[in-house]
């Protein structure tokens, strides 16, 4: 009896797991499938759940008709730039919040956390007007700098949670041995914090890669668009080129999926570190 | 000879030097623009009519609050926020419990599968779902027709079903994050609690309500507030799937602000709407920081 129940329980579990995985994977399956369809089959009705023939034409169109390579380059530059700037600003701040006592520390930390909550819509209009005067519209810097508002608070939070877990005695010992605080940080904390920095950098990269509203509004020239915005401009007045969009989406997703596959453990710890602390 | 600066002073100086770049950046690209937006919100400021730009006091707010469009998008936002949150919490719990019950290898696989929607651009997810639910070319109708459903149901032209597709797409993208947070929480609950509950004769359901839920309270609170804010700030999914339609039935507060600003080119009205959203979000975040602060003190 007990055994039967255990087996039944296991069967239900596996069934639920299977449903869960199908639900998670099916939209991707459909996207990838569409991208490999033959252009002649894309508007077949009823649609084929498994196509009778495959083709790479949509992938070719993504580059020949839409110049995806230009948008990919823009996305890479902007995401890498935002990632670099974020780490450059976040690491010192996270260290200070974790290790140094200074006046109004809590206040400044709350200011940064609050800024994280601002809706982009409330910052983007003045930015558009100011950036136009400063000739920053349609430039890489014009996209890298604003994205800091989305990536920086999260980065400081994650990094601080990480530095909090590092033992204090090491840097204290180094300071007693005659290292300056700066040297102690560079020689001891920085290497120890490397996994935390890596995690933060990846999350910042993905966030910047996916950013949509800034990229939609602060860029008016087609050749400066990032991939997500560029794909949203594929649909014409009367037709929606589903195949081209699917192929471009697959290409835009592959680098992100690779990053997630390689770094999933770190990403999860980074995403959850701030919250589980308590 | 070393100069004697007190340790306290030196720490203050170092602290401020180290946070300066981050704080200045946040002020420059966050706080200053928000303040400018607030000043615009008191102006008649049409991009198509720049000569007549002038201070008009609360005019924009009065117009917005007096329009039926505002109450409609407010209702849409509330409907979207509540339903998507319930769905996401339910799925998040299911996902977390499934992962928690899995063996280590399987858990890694699920975790990866679950992380990918989080990492994919929202606009791509929007088009994925628009295509899935496309009435003629999408597989959803084909699959539904196997079960006797209509094979040409037009999901995106009816208000309720368009909202449903937006909610489903958002839930699919967001619940993995909730699942991962909850899983992290589940793993901090000591196993002995369940064992002793089992000895006391408590069933699975009972231990879920008496052990699991209370232990996850903190994380649940964070997740809830994060998602409330996410629901208010959602943009790319609506932009990609419905563009706010049909007949503004899926337009949220933020989408309406976007329309005022960048379709109507009405910076005054759009800024007033953005300010309203900011106030709502700030009210919720202050609540959030209060709650978090309390947890830190405990």
Coordinates of C-alpha atoms in Angstrom, one line a residue:
Chain A
X1 CA 0.0 0.0 0.0
X2 CA 2.7 2.4 1.1
X3 CA 4.8 1.5 -1.9
X4 CA 1.9 2.0 -4.3
X5 CA 1.3 5.4 -2.9
X6 CA 4.9 6.3 -3.3
X7 CA 5.0 5.2 -6.9
X8 CA 1.8 7.1 -7.6
X9 CA 3.2 10.2 -6.0
X10 CA 6.3 9.9 -8.1
X11 CA 4.2 9.4 -11.3
X12 CA 2.3 12.6 -10.6
X13 CA 5.5 14.4 -9.9
X14 CA 7.1 13.3 -13.2
X15 CA 3.9 14.2 -15.1
X16 CA 3.8 17.7 -13.6
X17 CA 7.5 18.1 -14.3
X18 CA 6.9 17.1 -17.9
X19 CA 4.0 19.5 -18.3
X20 CA 6.1 22.2 -16.8
X21 CA 9.0 21.7 -19.1
X22 CA 6.7 21.5 -22.2
X23 CA 5.1 24.8 -21.2
X24 CA 8.5 26.4 -20.7
X25 CA 10.0 25.0 -23.9
X26 CA 7.1 25.2 -26.4
X27 CA 7.3 28.9 -27.1
X28 CA 11.0 28.6 -27.9
X29 CA 10.4 25.5 -29.9
X30 CA 7.9 27.4 -32.0
X31 CA 10.2 30.4 -32.5
X32 CA 13.1 28.2 -33.6
X33 CA 10.8 26.1 -35.8
X34 CA 9.4 29.2 -37.5
X35 CA 12.8 30.5 -38.2
X36 CA 13.8 27.3 -40.0
X37 CA 10.6 27.1 -42.1
X38 CA 10.6 27.5 -45.8
X39 CA 9.2 30.9 -46.7
X40 CA 6.6 29.2 -48.9
X41 CA 5.2 27.3 -45.8
X42 CA 5.0 30.2 -43.4
X43 CA 1.4 31.1 -44.2
X44 CA 0.1 27.5 -44.6
X45 CA -3.2 27.0 -43.0
X46 CA -3.6 25.1 -40.7
X47 CA -0.1 25.7 -39.6
X48 CA 2.2 22.7 -39.5
X49 CA 3.3 21.7 -36.0
X50 CA 6.2 19.9 -37.7
X51 CA 7.2 21.3 -41.0
X52 CA 7.7 19.1 -44.0
X53 CA 10.8 21.0 -45.2
X54 CA 13.4 23.2 -43.6
X55 CA 15.4 26.2 -45.0
X56 CA 17.9 28.8 -43.9
X57 CA 16.3 31.5 -46.0
X58 CA 14.9 33.5 -43.1
X59 CA 18.3 33.6 -41.5
X60 CA 19.7 34.9 -44.8
X61 CA 16.9 37.5 -45.1
X62 CA 17.7 38.7 -41.6
X63 CA 21.0 39.9 -42.8
X64 CA 20.4 40.8 -46.4
X65 CA 17.0 42.5 -46.0
X66 CA 17.4 43.9 -42.5
X67 CA 21.1 44.2 -41.8
X68 CA 21.0 42.4 -38.5
X69 CA 24.8 42.5 -38.3
X70 CA 24.6 46.3 -37.8
X71 CA 22.1 46.0 -34.9
X72 CA 24.0 43.1 -33.3
X73 CA 27.1 45.2 -33.3
X74 CA 25.2 48.1 -31.7
X75 CA 23.7 45.8 -29.1
X76 CA 27.1 44.3 -28.2
X77 CA 28.8 47.7 -27.9
X78 CA 26.0 49.2 -25.8
X79 CA 25.6 46.1 -23.5
X80 CA 29.4 45.8 -23.0
X81 CA 29.7 49.5 -22.4
X82 CA 26.9 49.5 -19.8
X83 CA 28.4 46.5 -18.1
X84 CA 31.8 48.1 -17.8
X85 CA 30.5 51.4 -16.6
X86 CA 28.2 49.6 -14.1
X87 CA 31.0 47.6 -12.6
X88 CA 33.4 50.6 -12.5
X89 CA 30.8 52.6 -10.5
X90 CA 29.2 49.7 -8.5
X91 CA 32.3 48.1 -7.0
X92 CA 33.7 51.1 -5.0
X93 CA 30.2 51.9 -3.9
X94 CA 29.4 48.4 -2.8
X95 CA 32.7 48.1 -1.0
X96 CA 32.0 51.4 0.9
X97 CA 28.5 50.3 1.8
X98 CA 29.8 47.0 3.0
X99 CA 32.9 48.0 4.9
X100 CA 33.2 51.7 5.7
X101 CA 31.2 53.6 8.3
X102 CA 30.3 57.0 7.0
X103 CA 27.6 59.6 7.7
X104 CA 24.2 59.2 6.1
X105 CA 25.2 55.8 4.7
X106 CA 21.7 54.4 5.0
X107 CA 20.2 57.5 3.3
X108 CA 22.5 57.2 0.3
X109 CA 21.8 53.5 0.0
X110 CA 18.1 54.2 0.0
X111 CA 18.5 57.0 -2.6
X112 CA 20.1 54.4 -4.9
X113 CA 17.4 51.8 -4.2
X114 CA 14.7 54.3 -4.8
X115 CA 16.2 55.4 -8.1
X116 CA 15.9 51.8 -9.2
X117 CA 12.2 52.1 -8.9
X118 CA 11.8 55.1 -11.2
X119 CA 9.8 54.3 -14.2
X120 CA 11.9 54.9 -17.4
X121 CA 9.0 56.8 -18.9
X122 CA 9.5 59.5 -16.2
X123 CA 13.2 60.0 -17.1
X124 CA 13.2 59.5 -20.8
X125 CA 11.6 62.7 -22.1
X126 CA 14.0 65.2 -20.4
X127 CA 16.8 62.9 -21.4
X128 CA 15.6 63.0 -25.0
X129 CA 15.5 66.8 -25.0
X130 CA 18.8 67.3 -23.2
X131 CA 20.6 64.6 -25.3
X132 CA 19.4 66.3 -28.5
X133 CA 21.0 69.5 -27.4
X134 CA 24.2 67.7 -26.4
X135 CA 24.2 65.7 -29.7
X136 CA 24.0 62.4 -27.8
X137 CA 20.9 61.1 -29.7
X138 CA 22.0 58.3 -32.0
X139 CA 25.3 57.7 -30.2
X140 CA 26.5 54.7 -28.2
X141 CA 27.1 56.9 -25.1
X142 CA 23.6 58.2 -25.4
X143 CA 22.4 54.6 -24.7
X144 CA 25.2 53.4 -22.4
X145 CA 24.8 56.3 -19.9
X146 CA 21.0 56.0 -19.3
X147 CA 21.1 52.3 -18.9
X148 CA 23.1 52.9 -15.7
X149 CA 19.9 53.8 -14.0
X150 CA 18.6 50.3 -14.5
X151 CA 21.8 48.3 -14.0
X152 CA 23.6 50.2 -11.3
X153 CA 21.3 49.8 -8.3
X154 CA 20.9 46.1 -8.8
X155 CA 24.7 45.8 -9.3
X156 CA 25.4 47.6 -6.0
X157 CA 22.9 45.5 -4.2
X158 CA 24.2 42.2 -5.5
X159 CA 27.9 43.2 -5.0
X160 CA 27.3 44.4 -1.5
X161 CA 25.6 41.2 -0.5
X162 CA 28.6 39.4 -1.9
X163 CA 31.3 41.5 -0.2
X164 CA 29.4 41.2 3.1
X165 CA 30.1 37.5 3.0
X166 CA 33.9 37.9 2.7
X167 CA 35.9 37.7 5.9
X168 CA 37.1 41.0 7.3
X169 CA 40.3 39.7 9.0
X170 CA 42.2 39.3 5.7
X171 CA 42.1 42.9 4.7
X172 CA 42.7 44.0 8.3
X173 CA 45.7 41.8 8.6
X174 CA 47.0 43.2 5.3
X175 CA 46.5 46.7 6.6
X176 CA 48.5 45.9 9.8
X177 CA 51.3 44.5 7.6
X178 CA 51.6 48.0 6.1
X179 CA 49.3 47.8 3.1
X180 CA 47.2 50.9 2.6
X181 CA 43.5 50.4 2.5
X182 CA 43.6 50.9 -1.3
X183 CA 46.2 48.2 -1.7
X184 CA 44.3 45.9 0.6
X185 CA 41.2 46.3 -1.5
X186 CA 43.0 45.8 -4.8
X187 CA 45.1 42.8 -3.6
X188 CA 42.7 41.0 -1.4
X189 CA 39.1 42.0 -1.8
X190 CA 39.1 42.4 -5.6
X191 CA 40.3 38.8 -6.3
X192 CA 38.0 37.4 -3.6
X193 CA 35.1 39.3 -5.0
X194 CA 35.8 38.1 -8.5
X195 CA 32.9 35.6 -8.6
X196 CA 30.5 38.3 -7.3
X197 CA 31.8 40.8 -9.9
X198 CA 31.4 38.2 -12.6
X199 CA 27.8 37.5 -11.6
X200 CA 27.0 41.2 -11.4
X201 CA 28.6 41.9 -14.8
X202 CA 26.5 39.1 -16.4
X203 CA 23.3 40.4 -15.0
X204 CA 24.1 43.9 -16.0
X205 CA 25.0 42.7 -19.5
X206 CA 21.7 40.9 -20.0
X207 CA 19.7 43.8 -18.6
X208 CA 21.4 46.2 -20.9
X209 CA 21.0 43.9 -23.9
X210 CA 17.3 43.6 -23.3
X211 CA 16.6 47.3 -22.6
X212 CA 13.8 48.5 -24.8
X213 CA 12.4 51.9 -24.0
X214 CA 15.6 54.0 -23.9
X215 CA 16.7 52.3 -27.1
X216 CA 13.4 53.0 -28.7
X217 CA 13.2 56.7 -27.8
X218 CA 16.8 57.9 -27.7
X219 CA 17.7 56.5 -31.1
X220 CA 16.0 57.9 -34.2
X221 CA 18.5 56.6 -36.9
X222 CA 18.0 53.1 -38.1
X223 CA 21.7 52.3 -38.3
X224 CA 22.1 53.0 -34.5
X225 CA 19.2 50.7 -33.3
X226 CA 19.8 47.8 -31.0
X227 CA 18.5 44.4 -31.8
X228 CA 15.3 44.4 -29.8
X229 CA 14.1 47.7 -31.2
X230 CA 15.3 46.8 -34.7
X231 CA 13.2 43.6 -34.6
X232 CA 10.2 45.6 -33.5
X233 CA 10.6 47.8 -36.6
X234 CA 10.5 44.7 -39.0
X235 CA 6.7 44.8 -39.4
X236 CA 5.7 46.9 -42.4
X237 CA 2.5 48.8 -42.9
X238 CA 0.6 45.8 -44.3
X239 CA 2.8 42.7 -43.7
X240 CA 4.5 41.2 -40.8
X241 CA 7.5 39.2 -41.8
X242 CA 7.2 36.5 -39.2
X243 CA 10.0 34.4 -40.6
X244 CA 12.5 37.2 -40.7
X245 CA 11.5 38.2 -37.2
X246 CA 11.8 34.7 -35.8
X247 CA 15.2 34.2 -37.4
X248 CA 16.4 37.5 -36.1
X249 CA 15.0 36.7 -32.6
X250 CA 16.8 33.4 -32.6
X251 CA 20.1 35.1 -33.4
X252 CA 19.5 37.7 -30.8
X253 CA 18.6 35.1 -28.2
X254 CA 21.5 32.6 -28.8
X255 CA 24.2 34.7 -27.2
X256 CA 22.0 35.3 -24.1
X257 CA 21.1 31.6 -23.9
X258 CA 24.8 30.7 -24.1
X259 CA 25.6 33.1 -21.3
X260 CA 22.8 31.6 -19.2
X261 CA 23.9 28.0 -19.9
X262 CA 27.5 28.8 -18.8
X263 CA 26.7 31.0 -15.9
X264 CA 23.3 29.8 -14.6
X265 CA 24.6 28.9 -11.1
X266 CA 26.1 32.4 -10.6
X267 CA 23.1 34.2 -12.1
X268 CA 20.8 32.5 -9.7
X269 CA 22.9 33.2 -6.7
X270 CA 23.2 36.8 -7.8
X271 CA 19.5 37.3 -8.4
X272 CA 18.5 35.8 -5.1
X273 CA 21.4 37.0 -2.9
X274 CA 19.9 40.3 -1.8
X275 CA 16.5 38.7 -0.9
X276 CA 17.5 35.6 1.0
X277 CA 20.0 37.3 3.3
X278 CA 17.5 38.1 6.0
Chain B
X1 CA 55.4 62.7 10.5
X2 CA 51.9 61.6 9.7
X3 CA 49.1 64.1 9.8
X4 CA 46.6 63.2 12.4
X5 CA 43.1 63.0 10.9
X6 CA 40.7 61.2 13.1
X7 CA 39.7 57.8 11.8
X8 CA 36.1 58.9 11.7
X9 CA 36.9 61.8 9.4
X10 CA 39.0 59.7 7.2
X11 CA 36.3 57.0 6.9
X12 CA 33.7 59.6 6.0
X13 CA 36.0 61.0 3.3
X14 CA 36.8 57.5 1.9
X15 CA 33.2 56.5 2.0
X16 CA 32.0 59.5 0.1
X17 CA 34.8 59.3 -2.4
X18 CA 33.9 55.7 -3.2
X19 CA 30.1 56.2 -3.5
X20 CA 30.5 59.5 -5.4
X21 CA 30.6 58.1 -8.9
X22 CA 27.5 55.9 -8.4
X23 CA 25.6 58.5 -6.5
X24 CA 26.4 61.2 -9.1
X25 CA 25.4 59.0 -11.9
X26 CA 22.1 58.1 -10.3
X27 CA 21.4 61.8 -9.6
X28 CA 22.3 62.7 -13.2
X29 CA 20.4 60.1 -15.1
X30 CA 17.6 59.4 -12.5
X31 CA 16.8 62.1 -10.1
X32 CA 17.4 65.2 -12.2
X33 CA 15.3 63.9 -15.2
X34 CA 12.5 63.0 -12.8
X35 CA 12.5 66.5 -11.4
X36 CA 12.5 68.0 -14.9
X37 CA 9.6 65.7 -15.8
X38 CA 7.7 67.0 -12.8
X39 CA 8.3 70.6 -13.9
X40 CA 7.0 69.8 -17.4
X41 CA 3.9 68.3 -15.9
X42 CA 2.8 71.9 -14.9
X43 CA 3.3 73.2 -18.4
X44 CA 1.4 73.5 -21.6
X45 CA 4.2 71.9 -23.7
X46 CA 3.3 70.5 -27.1
X47 CA 6.2 69.6 -29.4
X48 CA 4.1 70.6 -32.3
X49 CA 3.3 74.0 -30.7
X50 CA 6.5 75.1 -28.9
X51 CA 5.8 78.9 -29.2
X52 CA 2.9 78.7 -26.7
X53 CA 4.8 76.7 -24.1
X54 CA 3.8 78.1 -20.7
X55 CA 3.1 77.4 -17.1
X56 CA -0.5 76.1 -16.6
X57 CA -0.5 74.9 -13.0
X58 CA -2.5 71.8 -12.4
X59 CA -4.3 71.9 -15.8
X60 CA -2.7 68.7 -17.2
X61 CA -3.6 66.8 -14.0
X62 CA -7.2 68.1 -14.1
X63 CA -7.5 67.0 -17.7
X64 CA -6.1 63.6 -17.1
X65 CA -8.1 62.8 -13.9
X66 CA -11.2 64.1 -15.6
X67 CA -10.8 61.9 -18.7
X68 CA -12.5 58.5 -18.9
X69 CA -9.3 57.2 -20.6
X70 CA -7.4 57.6 -17.3
X71 CA -9.9 55.5 -15.3
X72 CA -9.9 52.9 -18.0
X73 CA -6.1 52.5 -18.1
X74 CA -6.0 52.6 -14.3
X75 CA -8.5 49.7 -14.3
X76 CA -6.5 47.9 -17.0
X77 CA -3.3 48.3 -14.9
X78 CA -5.1 47.0 -11.8
X79 CA -6.6 44.0 -13.7
X80 CA -3.3 43.2 -15.3
X81 CA -1.3 43.6 -12.0
X82 CA -3.6 41.4 -9.9
X83 CA -4.3 38.6 -12.4
X84 CA -0.7 38.3 -13.5
X85 CA 0.6 38.4 -10.0
X86 CA -1.8 35.6 -8.8
X87 CA -0.8 33.5 -11.9
X88 CA 2.9 34.2 -11.4
X89 CA 2.8 33.4 -7.7
X90 CA 0.9 30.2 -8.3
X91 CA 3.3 29.1 -11.1
X92 CA 6.3 30.3 -9.1
X93 CA 5.3 28.1 -6.2
X94 CA 4.7 25.2 -8.5
X95 CA 8.1 25.7 -10.2
X96 CA 9.9 26.1 -6.9
X97 CA 8.4 23.0 -5.3
X98 CA 9.1 21.0 -8.5
X99 CA 12.7 22.1 -8.4
X100 CA 13.0 21.5 -4.7
X101 CA 11.8 18.0 -5.1
X102 CA 14.1 17.2 -8.0
X103 CA 17.4 15.5 -7.8
X104 CA 20.5 17.7 -8.2
X105 CA 21.1 17.0 -11.9
X106 CA 17.4 17.5 -12.8
X107 CA 17.3 20.6 -10.8
X108 CA 20.1 22.1 -12.8
X109 CA 18.3 21.4 -16.0
X110 CA 15.0 22.9 -14.8
X111 CA 16.8 25.9 -13.5
X112 CA 18.4 26.5 -16.9
X113 CA 15.1 26.1 -18.7
X114 CA 13.5 28.5 -16.3
X115 CA 16.2 31.1 -16.5
X116 CA 16.0 31.5 -20.2
X117 CA 12.7 33.4 -20.4
X118 CA 14.0 35.8 -17.8
X119 CA 17.1 36.5 -20.0
X120 CA 15.3 36.9 -23.3
X121 CA 14.3 40.4 -24.4
X122 CA 10.7 41.2 -23.6
X123 CA 10.0 42.3 -27.1
X124 CA 11.0 39.0 -28.5
X125 CA 8.8 37.2 -26.0
X126 CA 6.0 39.6 -27.1
X127 CA 6.4 38.5 -30.7
X128 CA 6.7 34.9 -29.7
X129 CA 3.3 35.0 -28.0
X130 CA 1.7 37.1 -30.7
X131 CA 2.7 34.5 -33.1
X132 CA 1.6 31.6 -30.9
X133 CA -1.8 33.1 -30.6
X134 CA -2.1 34.4 -34.2
X135 CA -5.6 33.4 -35.3
X136 CA -4.5 32.0 -38.6
X137 CA -0.9 31.0 -38.4
X138 CA -0.5 30.3 -34.7
X139 CA -0.3 26.8 -33.2
X140 CA -2.5 27.6 -30.2
X141 CA -5.7 27.5 -32.3
X142 CA -4.5 24.4 -34.1
X143 CA -3.9 22.6 -30.8
X144 CA -7.2 23.9 -29.4
X145 CA -9.0 22.6 -32.4
X146 CA -7.8 19.1 -31.6
X147 CA -9.8 19.4 -28.4
X148 CA -12.8 20.8 -30.1
X149 CA -12.0 24.5 -29.8
X150 CA -12.6 27.0 -32.5
X151 CA -9.7 26.9 -35.0
X152 CA -9.8 30.6 -36.0
X153 CA -10.5 32.4 -32.7
X154 CA -9.1 35.9 -33.0
X155 CA -7.3 36.4 -29.7
X156 CA -6.0 39.9 -30.2
X157 CA -9.1 41.6 -31.5
X158 CA -11.2 41.0 -28.4
X159 CA -10.5 43.0 -25.2
X160 CA -10.6 40.1 -22.7
X161 CA -8.6 37.7 -24.8
X162 CA -6.1 40.3 -25.8
X163 CA -5.5 41.0 -22.1
X164 CA -5.3 37.3 -21.4
X165 CA -2.5 36.9 -24.0
X166 CA -0.6 39.8 -22.5
X167 CA -1.0 38.4 -19.0
X168 CA 0.1 34.9 -20.1
X169 CA 3.2 36.2 -21.9
X170 CA 4.2 38.3 -18.9
X171 CA 3.6 35.4 -16.5
X172 CA 5.6 33.1 -18.7
X173 CA 8.5 35.6 -18.6
X174 CA 8.3 36.6 -15.0
X175 CA 7.3 33.5 -13.0
X176 CA 10.7 31.8 -13.3
X177 CA 12.2 34.7 -11.4
X178 CA 9.7 34.2 -8.6
X179 CA 10.3 30.4 -8.7
X180 CA 14.0 30.9 -8.3
X181 CA 13.5 33.3 -5.4
X182 CA 11.1 30.9 -3.7
X183 CA 13.4 28.0 -4.3
X184 CA 16.3 29.9 -2.6
X185 CA 13.9 30.5 0.3
X186 CA 12.8 26.9 0.4
X187 CA 16.4 25.7 0.7
X188 CA 17.0 27.7 3.8
X189 CA 14.1 26.0 5.7
X190 CA 15.6 23.3 7.9
X191 CA 14.6 19.8 6.9
X192 CA 14.1 18.8 10.5
X193 CA 11.0 21.0 10.7
X194 CA 9.3 18.8 8.1
X195 CA 10.5 15.6 9.7
X196 CA 9.2 16.4 13.1
X197 CA 5.9 17.6 11.6
X198 CA 5.7 14.3 9.8
X199 CA 6.3 12.4 13.1
X200 CA 3.5 14.5 14.6
X201 CA 1.3 13.2 11.8
X202 CA 1.0 16.4 9.7
X203 CA 0.2 15.8 6.1
X204 CA 2.0 17.4 3.2
X205 CA -0.7 20.1 2.8
X206 CA -0.6 20.9 6.5
X207 CA 3.1 21.3 6.6
X208 CA 3.0 23.5 3.5
X209 CA 0.7 25.9 5.3
X210 CA 2.3 25.7 8.7
X211 CA 6.0 25.4 7.8
X212 CA 6.7 26.4 4.2
X213 CA 4.5 29.5 3.9
X214 CA 5.4 31.2 7.2
X215 CA 9.1 30.6 6.5
X216 CA 8.8 32.2 3.1
X217 CA 6.9 35.3 4.3
X218 CA 9.9 37.7 3.8
X219 CA 10.7 36.5 0.3
X220 CA 7.0 36.5 -0.7
X221 CA 6.7 40.1 0.4
X222 CA 9.7 41.2 -1.6
X223 CA 8.4 39.2 -4.6
X224 CA 5.0 40.7 -4.4
X225 CA 6.2 44.3 -4.2
X226 CA 8.7 43.7 -7.0
X227 CA 6.0 42.3 -9.2
X228 CA 3.6 45.1 -8.4
X229 CA 6.1 47.5 -9.6
X230 CA 6.9 45.3 -12.6
X231 CA 3.2 45.2 -13.5
X232 CA 3.1 49.0 -13.4
X233 CA 6.2 49.4 -15.5
X234 CA 5.5 46.8 -18.1
X235 CA 6.0 48.2 -21.6
X236 CA 7.7 46.1 -24.2
X237 CA 5.3 43.1 -23.9
X238 CA 2.3 45.3 -24.5
X239 CA 4.1 47.3 -27.2
X240 CA 4.9 44.1 -29.1
X241 CA 1.7 42.1 -28.6
X242 CA -1.2 44.5 -28.8
X243 CA 0.2 48.1 -29.0
X244 CA -2.3 48.8 -26.3
X245 CA -5.3 47.7 -28.3
X246 CA -7.9 46.8 -29.2
X247 CA -9.5 50.1 -28.4
X248 CA -7.0 50.8 -25.5
X249 CA -8.2 47.7 -23.7
X250 CA -4.7 46.6 -22.9
X251 CA -3.2 50.0 -22.4
X252 CA -1.8 50.5 -18.9
X253 CA -1.0 53.8 -17.2
X254 CA 2.5 53.7 -18.5
X255 CA 1.4 52.8 -22.0
X256 CA -1.0 55.8 -21.9
X257 CA 1.9 58.1 -20.8
X258 CA 4.0 56.8 -23.7
X259 CA 1.2 57.6 -26.1
X260 CA 0.7 61.1 -24.8
X261 CA 4.5 61.7 -25.0
X262 CA 5.5 60.1 -28.2
X263 CA 2.4 59.7 -30.3
X264 CA 0.6 62.9 -29.4
X265 CA 3.9 64.7 -28.7
X266 CA 2.2 66.3 -25.7
X267 CA 5.1 66.6 -23.2
X268 CA 3.0 68.4 -20.6
X269 CA 0.2 65.8 -20.4
X270 CA 2.6 62.9 -20.8
X271 CA 4.8 64.2 -18.1
X272 CA 1.9 64.6 -15.8
X273 CA 0.9 61.0 -16.4
X274 CA 4.5 59.9 -15.8
X275 CA 4.6 61.9 -12.6
X276 CA 1.4 60.1 -11.4
X277 CA 3.1 56.8 -12.1
X278 CA 6.2 57.8 -10.3
X279 CA 4.2 58.8 -7.3
X280 CA 2.4 55.5 -7.2
X281 CA 5.6 53.6 -7.6
X282 CA 7.4 55.7 -4.9
X283 CA 4.6 55.1 -2.5
X284 CA 4.9 51.3 -3.0
X285 CA 8.7 51.4 -2.8
X286 CA 8.7 53.3 0.5
X287 CA 6.4 50.7 1.8
X288 CA 8.9 48.1 0.5
X289 CA 11.9 49.7 2.0
X290 CA 10.1 50.0 5.4
X291 CA 9.3 46.4 5.4
X292 CA 12.8 45.4 4.4
X293 CA 14.3 47.7 7.0
X294 CA 12.2 46.0 9.6
X295 CA 13.5 42.7 8.5
X296 CA 17.1 43.9 8.9
X297 CA 16.5 45.1 12.4
X298 CA 15.1 41.8 13.6

